[in-house]
CSV table of C-alpha atoms in Angstrom, one decimal:
chain,number,residue,atom,x,y,z
A,15,MET,CA,-6.1,26.0,-20.4
A,16,ASP,CA,-7.1,29.5,-22.0
A,17,ASP,CA,-8.1,32.1,-19.6
A,18,LYS,CA,-11.5,31.5,-20.8
A,19,SER,CA,-12.1,28.1,-20.0
A,20,GLU,CA,-10.3,28.8,-16.5
A,21,GLN,CA,-13.0,31.5,-15.8
A,22,ASP,CA,-15.4,28.9,-17.2
A,23,LEU,CA,-14.2,26.2,-14.3
A,24,ASN,CA,-14.1,28.9,-11.8
A,25,ARG,CA,-17.6,29.8,-12.0
A,26,ARG,CA,-19.1,26.6,-12.3
A,27,HIS,CA,-17.0,25.4,-9.1
A,28,ALA,CA,-18.2,28.2,-7.2
A,29,ALA,CA,-21.7,27.8,-8.4
A,30,LYS,CA,-21.6,23.6,-7.5
A,31,MET,CA,-20.0,24.6,-3.7
A,32,ALA,CA,-23.0,27.0,-3.2
A,33,LYS,CA,-24.6,24.4,-3.7
A,34,LYS,CA,-23.3,21.6,-1.7
A,35,LYS,CA,-23.3,24.6,1.1
A,36,ALA,CA,-27.0,24.6,0.9
A,37,ALA,CA,-27.2,20.7,1.2
A,38,ARG,CA,-24.9,20.7,4.0
A,39,GLU,CA,-26.7,23.3,6.3
A,40,LYS,CA,-30.1,21.5,5.9
A,41,ILE,CA,-29.0,18.5,6.8
A,42,LEU,CA,-27.1,20.3,9.9
A,43,ALA,CA,-30.3,22.1,10.8
A,44,THR,CA,-32.1,18.5,11.4
A,45,LYS,CA,-29.5,17.5,13.8
A,46,THR,CA,-30.7,18.6,17.4
A,47,ILE,CA,-29.9,16.2,19.8
A,48,GLU,CA,-27.7,16.9,22.3
A,49,LYS,CA,-26.9,13.2,24.6
A,50,GLY,CA,-23.9,11.1,25.9
A,51,LEU,CA,-22.6,9.6,23.0
A,52,LEU,CA,-21.3,5.6,23.3
A,53,ILE,CA,-18.4,5.5,21.1
A,54,VAL,CA,-16.0,2.6,19.9
A,55,HIS,CA,-12.5,2.0,18.6
A,56,THR,CA,-12.0,-0.9,16.8
A,57,GLY,CA,-10.0,-3.3,14.0
A,58,LYS,CA,-6.6,-4.4,13.8
A,59,GLY,CA,-5.0,-1.1,12.7
A,60,LYS,CA,-3.2,1.7,14.5
A,61,GLY,CA,-5.3,4.6,15.9
A,62,LYS,CA,-7.7,3.2,18.3
A,63,SER,CA,-6.0,4.4,21.7
A,64,THR,CA,-4.1,7.3,19.7
A,65,ALA,CA,-7.8,8.4,18.7
A,66,ALA,CA,-8.8,8.2,21.9
A,67,ILE,CA,-6.2,10.3,23.6
A,68,GLY,CA,-6.9,12.6,21.0
A,69,LEU,CA,-10.5,13.1,22.1
A,70,ALA,CA,-8.8,13.7,25.8
A,71,ILE,CA,-7.0,16.7,24.5
A,72,ARG,CA,-10.0,17.9,23.2
A,73,CYS,CA,-12.3,17.4,25.4
A,74,ILE,CA,-9.3,19.0,28.2
A,75,GLY,CA,-8.7,21.7,26.2
A,76,ASN,CA,-12.6,22.6,26.6
A,77,GLY,CA,-12.4,22.4,30.1
A,78,MET,CA,-13.9,18.9,30.6
A,79,LYS,CA,-13.0,16.3,32.8
A,80,VAL,CA,-11.7,13.3,31.4
A,81,GLY,CA,-11.2,9.7,33.3
A,82,ILE,CA,-9.3,7.0,31.3
A,83,VAL,CA,-9.3,3.5,33.0
A,84,GLN,CA,-6.7,1.3,31.6
A,85,PHE,CA,-7.6,-2.3,31.3
A,86,VAL,CA,-4.4,-3.5,29.9
A,87,LYS,CA,-1.2,-2.3,31.6
A,88,GLY,CA,1.0,-0.9,30.1
A,89,ALA,CA,-1.0,-0.1,26.7
A,90,TRP,CA,-0.5,4.0,27.2
A,91,LYS,CA,2.8,4.9,26.6
A,92,THR,CA,4.4,7.3,28.5
A,93,GLY,CA,4.9,10.5,26.1
A,94,GLU,CA,1.1,10.8,26.6
A,95,ARG,CA,0.5,9.8,29.9
A,96,LYS,CA,3.4,13.0,30.8
A,97,ILE,CA,1.5,15.8,29.0
A,98,LEU,CA,-2.0,14.3,30.3
A,99,GLU,CA,-0.5,14.3,33.9
A,100,GLU,CA,0.3,17.8,33.7
A,101,TYR,CA,-3.9,18.3,33.6
A,102,SER,CA,-4.3,16.3,36.4
A,103,ASP,CA,-7.4,18.7,38.1
A,104,LEU,CA,-8.9,17.5,34.4
A,105,CYS,CA,-7.8,14.1,33.4
A,106,VAL,CA,-7.7,11.1,35.8
A,107,VAL,CA,-5.7,7.9,34.7
A,108,LYS,CA,-6.1,5.0,36.6
A,109,ALA,CA,-3.4,2.5,34.9
A,110,MET,CA,-5.3,-1.2,36.2
A,111,GLY,CA,-5.0,-4.1,34.4
A,112,GLU,CA,-2.1,-6.7,34.5
A,113,GLY,CA,0.2,-6.3,30.9
A,114,PHE,CA,-1.0,-8.6,28.1
A,115,SER,CA,-1.7,-11.7,28.9
A,116,TRP,CA,1.0,-13.7,27.5
A,117,GLU,CA,3.5,-11.5,29.7
A,118,THR,CA,1.1,-12.4,32.9
A,119,GLN,CA,0.9,-16.3,31.9
A,120,ASP,CA,-1.8,-16.3,34.5
A,121,ARG,CA,-5.7,-16.5,34.1
A,122,GLN,CA,-6.5,-15.8,37.8
A,123,ARG,CA,-5.0,-13.0,38.0
A,124,ASP,CA,-6.0,-11.7,34.9
A,125,LEU,CA,-9.5,-12.1,36.1
A,126,ALA,CA,-8.9,-10.5,39.7
A,127,ALA,CA,-7.5,-7.5,37.6
A,128,ALA,CA,-10.2,-6.9,35.1
A,129,ARG,CA,-12.5,-6.9,38.0
A,130,SER,CA,-10.6,-4.4,39.7
A,131,ALA,CA,-10.3,-1.7,36.9
A,132,TRP,CA,-14.1,-2.2,36.4
A,133,ALA,CA,-14.9,-1.4,39.9
A,134,VAL,CA,-12.7,1.8,39.0
A,135,ALA,CA,-14.6,1.9,36.0
A,136,THR,CA,-18.2,2.1,37.2
A,137,LYS,CA,-17.2,4.2,40.1
A,138,MET,CA,-16.0,6.9,37.3
A,139,MET,CA,-19.6,6.4,35.6
A,140,THR,CA,-21.4,7.2,38.5
A,141,ASP,CA,-19.1,10.4,39.6
A,142,LYS,CA,-21.0,13.3,38.2
A,143,SER,CA,-17.7,15.5,37.9
A,144,PHE,CA,-16.5,13.5,34.8
A,145,ASP,CA,-18.0,14.5,31.1
A,146,ILE,CA,-16.4,11.7,29.5
A,147,ILE,CA,-14.4,8.2,30.5
A,148,ILE,CA,-12.3,6.2,28.2
A,149,LEU,CA,-12.2,2.3,29.2
A,150,ASP,CA,-9.1,1.8,26.5
A,151,GLU,CA,-8.5,-1.9,25.6
A,152,LEU,CA,-11.7,-2.9,27.5
A,153,ASN,CA,-12.8,-5.1,24.4
A,154,ILE,CA,-9.7,-7.2,24.8
A,155,VAL,CA,-10.7,-8.2,28.3
A,156,LEU,CA,-14.7,-8.8,27.2
A,157,ARG,CA,-13.1,-11.1,23.7
A,158,TYR,CA,-10.8,-13.1,26.3
A,159,LYS,CA,-14.2,-13.6,28.3
A,160,ASN,CA,-12.6,-11.8,31.7
A,161,LEU,CA,-15.4,-9.7,32.4
A,162,PRO,CA,-19.2,-11.1,31.6
A,163,LEU,CA,-20.1,-9.4,28.5
A,164,GLN,CA,-23.8,-8.6,29.5
A,165,GLU,CA,-23.1,-7.2,32.9
A,166,ILE,CA,-20.9,-4.9,30.8
A,167,LEU,CA,-23.5,-4.0,28.6
A,168,GLU,CA,-26.4,-3.2,31.4
A,169,THR,CA,-23.9,-0.8,33.1
A,170,ILE,CA,-23.4,1.2,29.7
A,171,LYS,CA,-26.7,1.4,28.4
A,172,ASN,CA,-27.8,2.2,31.8
A,173,LYS,CA,-25.1,5.4,32.1
A,174,ARG,CA,-26.0,9.2,32.7
A,175,ALA,CA,-27.4,10.3,29.6
A,176,MET,CA,-24.7,13.2,28.7
A,177,LEU,CA,-21.7,10.8,30.0
A,178,HIS,CA,-19.7,10.4,27.1
A,179,VAL,CA,-17.7,6.7,27.0
A,180,VAL,CA,-15.4,5.6,24.7
A,181,ILE,CA,-13.8,1.8,24.5
A,182,THR,CA,-11.1,1.1,22.5
A,183,GLY,CA,-9.9,-2.6,21.2
A,184,ARG,CA,-9.9,-5.1,18.5
A,185,ASN,CA,-12.8,-7.4,18.3
A,186,ALA,CA,-15.8,-5.4,20.0
A,187,ALA,CA,-18.6,-7.2,20.6
A,188,ASP,CA,-21.3,-7.2,18.0
A,189,GLU,CA,-23.7,-6.3,20.9
A,190,LEU,CA,-21.3,-3.4,22.1
A,191,ILE,CA,-21.4,-2.1,18.5
A,192,GLU,CA,-25.5,-2.3,18.5
A,193,ILE,CA,-25.5,0.1,21.4
A,194,ALA,CA,-23.2,2.6,20.3
A,195,ASP,CA,-23.3,5.7,18.6
A,196,ILE,CA,-20.3,6.1,17.0
A,197,VAL,CA,-18.0,3.0,15.5
A,198,THR,CA,-15.3,3.3,13.5
A,199,GLU,CA,-12.9,-0.1,12.4
A,200,MET,CA,-9.1,1.1,11.9
A,201,THR,CA,-8.3,-1.1,9.4
A,202,GLN,CA,-4.6,-1.5,8.9
A,203,ILE,CA,-3.7,-1.4,5.0
A,204,LYS,CA,0.2,-1.3,5.8
A,205,HIS,CA,2.5,-2.1,8.8
A,206,PRO,CA,5.6,-1.4,9.1
A,207,PHE,CA,6.8,-4.3,11.4
A,208,ARG,CA,6.2,-6.3,8.3
A,209,ASP,CA,9.0,-4.7,7.0
A,210,GLY,CA,11.7,-5.3,9.7
A,211,VAL,CA,11.1,-1.6,11.0
A,212,LYS,CA,11.0,-1.6,14.9
A,213,ALA,CA,8.8,0.4,17.3
A,214,GLN,CA,10.1,4.1,17.4
A,215,ARG,CA,9.9,6.6,20.1
A,216,GLY,CA,6.9,9.0,19.7
A,217,ILE,CA,5.1,6.6,17.1
A,218,GLU,CA,4.5,3.5,19.3
A,219,PHE,CA,5.9,4.6,22.8
B,4,MET,CA,-16.6,-25.1,37.3
B,5,ASP,CA,-15.6,-27.4,39.8
B,6,ASP,CA,-11.9,-26.7,41.3
B,7,LYS,CA,-10.1,-29.3,39.1
B,8,SER,CA,-11.3,-28.5,35.5
B,9,GLU,CA,-10.6,-24.3,36.8
B,10,GLN,CA,-7.3,-25.5,37.4
B,11,ASP,CA,-6.8,-27.1,34.4
B,12,LEU,CA,-7.8,-24.6,32.4
B,13,ASN,CA,-5.7,-22.1,34.7
B,14,ARG,CA,-2.4,-24.3,33.8
B,15,ARG,CA,-3.3,-24.7,29.8
B,16,HIS,CA,-3.6,-21.0,29.7
B,17,ALA,CA,-0.4,-20.4,31.1
B,18,ALA,CA,1.1,-22.7,28.5
B,19,LYS,CA,-0.8,-21.2,25.8
B,20,MET,CA,0.5,-17.4,26.8
B,21,ALA,CA,3.9,-18.9,27.3
B,22,LYS,CA,4.4,-19.8,23.6
B,23,LYS,CA,2.9,-16.7,22.4
B,24,LYS,CA,5.1,-14.8,24.2
B,25,ALA,CA,8.1,-16.8,23.0
B,26,ALA,CA,7.0,-16.6,19.5
B,27,ARG,CA,6.2,-12.4,19.8
B,28,GLU,CA,9.8,-12.2,21.0
B,29,LYS,CA,11.2,-13.9,18.0
B,30,ILE,CA,9.4,-12.0,15.6
B,31,LEU,CA,10.4,-8.4,17.3
B,32,ALA,CA,14.0,-9.6,17.4
B,33,THR,CA,13.6,-9.5,13.6
B,34,LYS,CA,12.6,-5.6,13.7
B,35,THR,CA,16.1,-3.8,13.9
B,36,ILE,CA,15.5,-0.7,11.6
B,37,GLU,CA,14.8,2.8,12.7
B,38,LYS,CA,13.8,5.2,10.2
B,39,GLY,CA,11.1,8.2,9.7
B,40,LEU,CA,7.9,6.7,9.3
B,41,LEU,CA,5.4,7.9,6.6
B,42,ILE,CA,2.0,7.4,8.4
B,43,VAL,CA,-1.6,7.9,6.8
B,44,HIS,CA,-4.8,8.1,8.3
B,45,THR,CA,-7.8,8.1,5.5
B,46,GLY,CA,-11.2,6.7,5.1
B,47,LYS,CA,-14.4,8.2,5.7
B,48,GLY,CA,-14.7,7.3,9.4
B,49,LYS,CA,-13.9,9.6,12.2
B,50,GLY,CA,-10.5,9.4,14.2
B,51,LYS,CA,-7.9,10.5,11.2
B,52,SER,CA,-6.8,14.0,12.6
B,53,THR,CA,-8.0,13.1,16.3
B,54,ALA,CA,-5.3,10.3,16.0
B,55,ALA,CA,-2.7,12.5,14.3
B,56,ILE,CA,-3.3,14.8,17.4
B,57,GLY,CA,-2.9,11.9,19.6
B,58,LEU,CA,0.6,10.7,18.1
B,59,ALA,CA,1.5,14.7,18.4
B,60,ILE,CA,0.8,14.3,21.9
B,61,ARG,CA,2.5,11.4,22.5
B,62,CYS,CA,5.6,12.7,20.3
B,63,ILE,CA,5.5,16.2,22.4
B,64,GLY,CA,5.4,14.1,25.6
B,65,ASN,CA,8.9,12.6,24.5
B,66,GLY,CA,10.7,15.9,24.1
B,67,MET,CA,10.2,15.7,20.0
B,68,LYS,CA,9.3,18.8,18.2
B,69,VAL,CA,5.9,18.5,15.8
B,70,GLY,CA,5.2,21.1,13.0
B,71,ILE,CA,1.7,21.2,12.2
B,72,VAL,CA,0.2,22.3,8.9
B,73,GLN,CA,-3.4,22.3,8.6
B,74,PHE,CA,-4.2,22.5,5.0
B,75,VAL,CA,-8.1,22.7,5.5
B,76,LYS,CA,-8.8,26.2,8.1
B,77,GLY,CA,-10.5,25.2,11.0
B,78,ALA,CA,-10.3,21.3,10.7
B,79,TRP,CA,-8.4,21.3,14.2
B,80,LYS,CA,-10.7,22.6,16.9
B,81,THR,CA,-10.3,25.1,19.8
B,82,GLY,CA,-9.9,22.2,22.1
B,83,GLU,CA,-7.0,20.2,20.9
B,84,ARG,CA,-5.7,23.9,19.7
B,85,LYS,CA,-5.6,25.0,23.1
B,86,ILE,CA,-3.6,22.4,24.8
B,87,LEU,CA,-1.1,22.3,21.7
B,88,GLU,CA,-0.5,25.9,22.0
B,89,GLU,CA,0.6,25.8,25.7
B,90,TYR,CA,3.3,23.7,24.3
B,91,SER,CA,4.7,26.2,21.6
B,92,ASP,CA,8.8,25.1,22.3
B,93,LEU,CA,7.6,21.8,21.0
B,94,CYS,CA,5.0,22.4,18.4
B,95,VAL,CA,4.4,24.8,15.5
B,96,VAL,CA,0.9,24.8,14.2
B,97,LYS,CA,0.2,26.1,11.2
B,98,ALA,CA,-3.1,26.7,10.3
B,99,MET,CA,-3.1,27.8,6.1
B,100,GLY,CA,-5.3,27.0,3.3
B,101,GLU,CA,-9.1,28.2,3.6
B,102,GLY,CA,-12.2,26.6,4.8
B,103,PHE,CA,-14.0,24.1,3.1
B,104,SER,CA,-14.1,24.3,-0.2
B,105,TRP,CA,-18.2,24.9,-0.1
B,106,GLU,CA,-17.3,27.7,2.5
B,107,THR,CA,-15.1,29.2,0.0
B,108,GLN,CA,-16.7,28.9,-3.3
B,109,ASP,CA,-13.4,30.0,-4.9
B,110,ARG,CA,-11.4,28.1,-6.5
B,111,GLN,CA,-8.7,30.7,-7.2
B,112,ARG,CA,-8.7,31.1,-3.5
B,113,ASP,CA,-8.7,27.5,-2.5
B,114,LEU,CA,-5.5,26.9,-5.4
B,115,ALA,CA,-3.6,30.0,-4.1
B,116,ALA,CA,-4.0,28.7,-0.5
B,117,ALA,CA,-3.4,25.3,-1.4
B,118,ARG,CA,0.0,26.6,-3.0
B,119,SER,CA,0.8,28.6,0.7
B,120,ALA,CA,0.2,25.8,3.2
B,121,TRP,CA,2.8,23.7,0.9
B,122,ALA,CA,5.6,26.0,1.1
B,123,VAL,CA,4.9,26.4,4.5
B,124,ALA,CA,5.0,22.2,4.8
B,125,THR,CA,8.2,22.3,2.7
B,126,LYS,CA,9.9,24.7,4.6
B,127,MET,CA,9.4,22.7,7.7
B,128,MET,CA,10.4,19.3,6.4
B,129,THR,CA,14.0,20.5,6.1
B,130,ASP,CA,14.2,22.2,9.1
B,131,LYS,CA,16.2,20.0,11.2
B,132,SER,CA,14.6,20.7,14.5
B,133,PHE,CA,11.5,19.3,13.5
B,134,ASP,CA,11.0,15.3,14.6
B,135,ILE,CA,7.4,15.2,13.3
B,136,ILE,CA,5.3,16.6,10.4
B,137,ILE,CA,1.4,16.5,10.4
B,138,LEU,CA,-0.2,17.6,7.0
B,139,ASP,CA,-3.7,17.3,8.3
B,140,GLU,CA,-6.1,17.0,5.7
B,141,LEU,CA,-3.6,16.8,2.8
B,142,ASN,CA,-5.4,14.3,0.9
B,143,ILE,CA,-8.6,16.7,0.7
B,144,VAL,CA,-6.3,19.2,-1.5
B,145,LEU,CA,-4.7,16.5,-3.6
B,146,ARG,CA,-8.3,14.8,-4.4
B,147,TYR,CA,-9.5,18.1,-5.4
B,148,LYS,CA,-6.1,18.3,-7.9
B,149,ASN,CA,-5.4,21.9,-5.6
B,150,LEU,CA,-1.7,20.7,-5.7
B,151,PRO,CA,0.0,18.4,-8.3
B,152,LEU,CA,0.1,14.8,-6.8
B,153,GLN,CA,3.6,14.1,-8.3
B,154,GLU,CA,5.4,17.2,-7.0
B,155,ILE,CA,4.1,16.1,-3.3
B,156,LEU,CA,5.2,12.9,-3.5
B,157,GLU,CA,8.3,13.9,-4.7
B,158,THR,CA,9.1,16.2,-2.0
B,159,ILE,CA,7.7,13.3,0.7
B,160,LYS,CA,9.7,10.5,-1.2
B,161,ASN,CA,13.0,12.7,-0.2
B,162,LYS,CA,12.1,13.5,3.1
B,163,ARG,CA,15.0,13.4,5.7
B,164,ALA,CA,15.6,9.5,6.3
B,165,MET,CA,14.5,10.2,10.1
B,166,LEU,CA,11.4,12.6,9.6
B,167,HIS,CA,8.3,11.3,10.4
B,168,VAL,CA,5.6,12.9,8.0
B,169,VAL,CA,1.5,11.9,9.2
B,170,ILE,CA,-0.7,12.6,5.9
B,171,THR,CA,-4.2,12.9,7.3
B,172,GLY,CA,-7.8,13.2,4.9
B,173,ARG,CA,-10.1,10.8,3.3
B,174,ASN,CA,-9.6,9.4,-0.5
B,175,ALA,CA,-5.8,8.9,0.0
B,176,ALA,CA,-4.0,8.7,-3.4
B,177,ASP,CA,-3.0,5.1,-4.4
B,178,GLU,CA,0.4,6.5,-5.3
B,179,LEU,CA,0.5,7.8,-1.6
B,180,ILE,CA,-0.4,4.9,0.1
B,181,GLU,CA,1.8,2.9,-2.0
B,182,ILE,CA,5.3,4.9,-1.0
B,183,ALA,CA,3.4,4.9,3.2
B,184,ASP,CA,4.8,2.7,5.5
B,185,ILE,CA,1.8,2.3,8.1
B,186,VAL,CA,-1.5,3.2,6.6
B,187,THR,CA,-4.7,3.4,8.5
B,188,GLU,CA,-8.1,3.3,7.2
B,189,MET,CA,-10.8,4.9,9.5
B,190,THR,CA,-14.3,2.8,8.7
B,191,GLN,CA,-17.5,4.1,9.6
B,192,ILE,CA,-19.6,1.8,11.1
B,193,LYS,CA,-21.8,3.8,12.8
B,194,HIS,CA,-22.1,7.4,12.8
B,195,PRO,CA,-24.9,9.6,15.1
B,196,PHE,CA,-25.1,12.2,12.2
B,197,ARG,CA,-27.7,10.0,10.6
B,198,ASP,CA,-30.0,10.1,14.0
B,199,GLY,CA,-30.3,13.6,14.2
B,200,VAL,CA,-27.4,14.0,16.8
B,201,LYS,CA,-25.5,17.4,16.8
B,202,ALA,CA,-21.8,18.0,16.7
B,203,GLN,CA,-20.8,18.1,20.4
B,204,ARG,CA,-18.4,20.0,22.7
B,205,GLY,CA,-14.9,17.6,23.2
B,206,ILE,CA,-16.4,15.1,20.7
B,207,GLU,CA,-16.7,16.9,17.6
B,208,PHE,CA,-15.0,20.5,18.3
């Protein structure tokens, strides 16, 4: 590219970006509502719980208090658990539930575990010291009908106005998506398990 | 449900789950390869950088050393930055790049910033003390052609065998997806900006 066309490109770029900035600012000015958000991470891809950990860290860094209820035991790994435990004044992790249902192979035990986990979750949701509650893998529990969907939806709909709630797990119920503010579907495009690669430290655990 | 059919359901559940467990174990036994993974978080939805933060925390908790290069200045927020800085022995964050291109409105400055950020990234990739390198928003830089795709692909293809590399940003190049091990597309199903809700502490920053 010669100097003249390069300069021309630079000028056009600057004009285009100035226009883009003005458009963005106009849109942002209309965003004035502050409220506790209901956030859902679903889909078959990776990153649902990992992004919830990222949110927890962001909140802790902001001095906000985070409550985490794990509906499936062992779903969060030693790596993140170790760090979160160092911030126990701002982060309460309750590893409830049993292992995955193919581990327990005991439906009654799964039902009882889901019920205790939900009791902990509702207690956290009414405790005003918490700014954000993460209900990890709640979608799985609902999917297996180990908790009654309507009861859970009612409680979430009636949460404190400024409380953020994050719900993770594949197969989120349509009714949950309906009442959510932010829903992200993690779609798996490629996964190494298909190629004989095993779960690795730092990535999977 | 009467007691008999409840017991029946429990029995059938146990049998089904035992079968599922056996099938899983058989598959896992074939997964024996250990290698550094190339992980891509792309798509228009939320959670791309947030899940990368989650991975960084998981790795730090495992005592692994994490390098983070931010190709777009300000993309990572004060919340997570504060926590990551507390682990400076295991986490090096280089906030390179300029702001988003609609902020700088200066193509030559963007090009120079992308080049310096890439120089830092390649240096980290050859430094054997690092176990995982996160190249945050590199996809955006590539999308705007502020770095030459072929050169970047070559360097990544030739990375150390055990080094994990995570690349985030929407619009990942097809050629990058081609060589990646794990690709997750974050799809936006619902976003509150549409409803006048503003960016909030702990969630967006």
